[in-house]
PDB file of C-alpha atoms in Angstrom:
ATOM      1  CA  MET B   1      -5.077  24.642  26.294  1.00 48.00           C
ATOM      2  CA  ALA B   2      -1.666  22.961  25.630  1.00 52.00           C
ATOM      3  CA  SER B   3      -3.996  19.769  24.680  1.00 55.00           C
ATOM      4  CA  VAL B   4      -6.602  21.405  22.191  1.00 54.00           C
ATOM      5  CA  SER B   5      -2.946  22.399  20.206  1.00 55.00           C
ATOM      6  CA  ALA B   6      -1.674  18.919  20.770  1.00 57.00           C
ATOM      7  CA  VAL B   7      -4.447  16.569  19.460  1.00 51.00           C
ATOM      8  CA  SER B   8      -4.442  19.744  16.222  1.00 58.00           C
ATOM      9  CA  ALA B   9      -1.602  18.965  15.376  1.00 54.00           C
ATOM     10  CA  PHE B  10      -1.828  15.185  15.978  1.00 58.00           C
ATOM     11  CA  VAL B  11      -4.985  15.204  13.362  1.00 67.00           C
ATOM     12  CA  LYS B  12      -2.815  16.454  10.452  1.00 83.00           C
ATOM     13  CA  ARG B  13       0.808  15.497  10.955  1.00 90.00           C
ATOM     14  CA  LEU B  14       1.018  13.740   7.255  1.00 95.00           C
ATOM     15  CA  GLU B  15       0.025  17.095   5.463  1.00 95.00           C
ATOM     16  CA  GLY B  16       1.659  17.467   2.385  1.00 95.00           C
ATOM     17  CA  LYS B  17       3.178  14.279   2.435  1.00 98.00           C
ATOM     18  CA  VAL B  18       2.836  11.838  -0.497  1.00 98.00           C
ATOM     19  CA  ALA B  19       2.520   8.369   0.320  1.00 98.00           C
ATOM     20  CA  ILE B  20       2.499   5.079  -1.948  1.00 98.00           C
ATOM     21  CA  ILE B  21       0.703   1.979   0.115  1.00 98.00           C
ATOM     22  CA  THR B  22       0.805  -1.332  -1.741  1.00 98.00           C
ATOM     23  CA  GLY B  23      -1.894  -3.669  -1.309  1.00 97.00           C
ATOM     24  CA  GLY B  24      -3.619  -0.496  -0.436  1.00 97.00           C
ATOM     25  CA  ALA B  25      -7.527  -1.533  -1.995  1.00 97.00           C
ATOM     26  CA  SER B  26      -7.985  -4.106   1.277  1.00 96.00           C
ATOM     27  CA  GLY B  27      -7.734  -4.792   4.904  1.00 96.00           C
ATOM     28  CA  LEU B  28      -4.925  -3.109   6.167  1.00 97.00           C
ATOM     29  CA  GLY B  29      -3.639  -1.683   3.567  1.00 97.00           C
ATOM     30  CA  ALA B  30      -7.616   0.419   2.896  1.00 97.00           C
ATOM     31  CA  ALA B  31      -7.279   1.510   6.522  1.00 97.00           C
ATOM     32  CA  THR B  32      -4.130   2.673   6.218  1.00 98.00           C
ATOM     33  CA  ALA B  33      -4.885   4.796   3.021  1.00 98.00           C
ATOM     34  CA  ARG B  34      -8.041   5.957   5.051  1.00 97.00           C
ATOM     35  CA  LEU B  35      -5.547   7.063   7.922  1.00 96.00           C
ATOM     36  CA  PHE B  36      -2.645   8.915   6.081  1.00 96.00           C
ATOM     37  CA  SER B  37      -5.877  10.429   4.002  1.00 96.00           C
ATOM     38  CA  LYS B  38      -8.057  12.242   7.560  1.00 94.00           C
ATOM     39  CA  HIS B  39      -4.104  13.011   8.832  1.00 94.00           C
ATOM     40  CA  GLY B  40      -3.456  15.382   5.619  1.00 95.00           C
ATOM     41  CA  ALA B  41      -1.443  12.717   3.295  1.00 97.00           C
ATOM     42  CA  LYS B  42      -2.161  12.253  -0.248  1.00 98.00           C
ATOM     43  CA  VAL B  43      -2.493   8.654  -0.774  1.00 98.00           C
ATOM     44  CA  VAL B  44      -1.930   6.621  -3.797  1.00 98.00           C
ATOM     45  CA  ILE B  45      -3.248   3.142  -3.911  1.00 98.00           C
ATOM     46  CA  ALA B  46      -1.312   0.599  -5.394  1.00 98.00           C
ATOM     47  CA  ASP B  47      -2.654  -2.759  -5.631  1.00 98.00           C
ATOM     48  CA  ILE B  48      -4.001  -5.666  -8.430  1.00 97.00           C
ATOM     49  CA  GLN B  49      -7.644  -5.547  -7.195  1.00 97.00           C
ATOM     50  CA  ASP B  50      -8.256  -2.354  -9.279  1.00 98.00           C
ATOM     51  CA  ASP B  51     -12.855  -2.279  -8.411  1.00 98.00           C
ATOM     52  CA  LEU B  52     -11.337  -2.176  -4.456  1.00 97.00           C
ATOM     53  CA  GLY B  53      -8.584   0.133  -5.231  1.00 98.00           C
ATOM     54  CA  LEU B  54     -10.366   2.671  -7.212  1.00 98.00           C
ATOM     55  CA  SER B  55     -13.409   2.520  -4.621  1.00 98.00           C
ATOM     56  CA  VAL B  56     -11.394   3.067  -1.720  1.00 98.00           C
ATOM     57  CA  ALA B  57      -9.338   5.793  -3.438  1.00 98.00           C
ATOM     58  CA  LYS B  58     -12.805   7.404  -4.458  1.00 97.00           C
ATOM     59  CA  ASP B  59     -13.848   7.368  -1.295  1.00 97.00           C
ATOM     60  CA  LEU B  60     -10.695   9.808   0.283  1.00 96.00           C
ATOM     61  CA  GLU B  61     -10.363  13.339   0.031  1.00 86.00           C
ATOM     62  CA  SER B  62      -7.343  12.964  -2.014  1.00 92.00           C
ATOM     63  CA  ALA B  63      -6.215   9.794  -3.123  1.00 97.00           C
ATOM     64  CA  SER B  64      -5.642   8.139  -6.321  1.00 98.00           C
ATOM     65  CA  TYR B  65      -5.170   4.526  -7.625  1.00 98.00           C
ATOM     66  CA  VAL B  66      -2.344   3.108  -9.299  1.00 98.00           C
ATOM     67  CA  HIS B  67      -2.608  -0.679 -10.719  1.00 98.00           C
ATOM     68  CA  CYS B  68       0.564  -2.598  -9.300  1.00 98.00           C
ATOM     69  CA  ASP B  69       1.746  -6.121  -9.107  1.00 96.00           C
ATOM     70  CA  VAL B  70       4.471  -6.166  -6.627  1.00 94.00           C
ATOM     71  CA  THR B  71       5.672  -9.142  -8.167  1.00 91.00           C
ATOM     72  CA  LYS B  72       6.928  -7.373 -11.059  1.00 94.00           C
ATOM     73  CA  GLU B  73       9.455  -4.843 -11.056  1.00 95.00           C
ATOM     74  CA  GLU B  74       8.033  -2.599 -13.429  1.00 97.00           C
ATOM     75  CA  ASP B  75       4.612  -2.352 -12.144  1.00 97.00           C
ATOM     76  CA  VAL B  76       6.727  -0.900  -8.611  1.00 97.00           C
ATOM     77  CA  GLU B  77       8.975   1.369 -11.036  1.00 97.00           C
ATOM     78  CA  ASN B  78       5.126   2.733 -12.720  1.00 98.00           C
ATOM     79  CA  ALA B  79       3.459   3.229  -9.454  1.00 98.00           C
ATOM     80  CA  VAL B  80       6.838   5.543  -8.062  1.00 98.00           C
ATOM     81  CA  ASN B  81       6.672   7.052 -11.349  1.00 98.00           C
ATOM     82  CA  THR B  82       2.995   7.548 -11.920  1.00 98.00           C
ATOM     83  CA  THR B  83       3.448   9.055  -8.116  1.00 98.00           C
ATOM     84  CA  VAL B  84       5.995  11.626  -8.655  1.00 98.00           C
ATOM     85  CA  SER B  85       4.773  12.597 -11.673  1.00 98.00           C
ATOM     86  CA  LYS B  86       1.402  13.730 -10.250  1.00 97.00           C
ATOM     87  CA  HIS B  87       2.344  15.288  -6.689  1.00 97.00           C
ATOM     88  CA  GLY B  88       6.138  15.940  -7.480  1.00 98.00           C
ATOM     89  CA  LYS B  89       7.676  13.769  -4.566  1.00 98.00           C
ATOM     90  CA  LEU B  90       7.389  10.504  -2.242  1.00 98.00           C
ATOM     91  CA  ASP B  91       7.969  10.843   1.057  1.00 98.00           C
ATOM     92  CA  ILE B  92       6.173   7.702   2.298  1.00 98.00           C
ATOM     93  CA  MET B  93       6.485   4.211   0.607  1.00 97.00           C
ATOM     94  CA  LEU B  94       4.407   1.173   2.795  1.00 97.00           C
ATOM     95  CA  ASN B  95       4.887  -1.880   1.243  1.00 96.00           C
ATOM     96  CA  ASN B  96       2.032  -3.585   3.166  1.00 95.00           C
ATOM     97  CA  ALA B  97       0.843  -6.038  -0.387  1.00 93.00           C
ATOM     98  CA  GLY B  98       1.303  -9.412   0.155  1.00 84.00           C
ATOM     99  CA  ILE B  99       2.316 -12.920  -1.946  1.00 75.00           C
ATOM    100  CA  SER B 100       1.204 -15.859  -1.514  1.00 72.00           C
ATOM    101  CA  ASP B 101       1.419 -19.091  -2.807  1.00 68.00           C
ATOM    102  CA  LYS B 102      -0.746 -21.935  -3.074  1.00 69.00           C
ATOM    103  CA  ILE B 103      -0.949 -23.755   0.217  1.00 68.00           C
ATOM    104  CA  LYS B 104       0.601 -27.235   0.464  1.00 63.00           C
ATOM    105  CA  THR B 105      -1.130 -28.373   3.293  1.00 65.00           C
ATOM    106  CA  SER B 106       1.081 -31.810   3.435  1.00 67.00           C
ATOM    107  CA  ILE B 107       4.558 -32.013   3.917  1.00 61.00           C
ATOM    108  CA  LEU B 108       4.431 -34.460   0.742  1.00 67.00           C
ATOM    109  CA  ASP B 109       4.193 -31.099  -1.188  1.00 64.00           C
ATOM    110  CA  LYS B 110       7.020 -29.426  -0.453  1.00 63.00           C
ATOM    111  CA  THR B 111      10.626 -29.600  -2.306  1.00 67.00           C
ATOM    112  CA  THR B 112      14.055 -30.007  -0.627  1.00 59.00           C
ATOM    113  CA  THR B 113      14.526 -26.364  -1.599  1.00 62.00           C
ATOM    114  CA  SER B 114      11.441 -25.004   0.010  1.00 59.00           C
ATOM    115  CA  LEU B 115      12.207 -26.733   3.163  1.00 52.00           C
ATOM    116  CA  ILE B 116      15.508 -25.846   3.395  1.00 58.00           C
ATOM    117  CA  LEU B 117      14.459 -21.698   2.304  1.00 57.00           C
ATOM    118  CA  ARG B 118      11.510 -22.252   4.595  1.00 51.00           C
ATOM    119  CA  GLU B 119       8.488 -21.030   2.203  1.00 48.00           C
TER     120      GLU B 119
END
């Protein structure tokens, strides 16, 4: 009997929590959004992939989407403010979004500064 109640508690261990997941429209971010939602969290998917983000949010029971480019501080601030405005709080902020630059295939394409900073 104890194992049944432990499983029940585990399933909804994020009940009542509010989470923002940057990069939540695809990949690990979307998988995390699905898992958090399954565990009872209200999830805000923050991403630049609007169509994918809206689709994931639509598929989940308690999720919404906000456009957010994490390279722009005002977008991140808007995502947080929108979340707090809608849900009254923010419990979890998962910074999952990746930022990539043009791939440089040769050391000759790199600058001295980028070599020093390991970019």
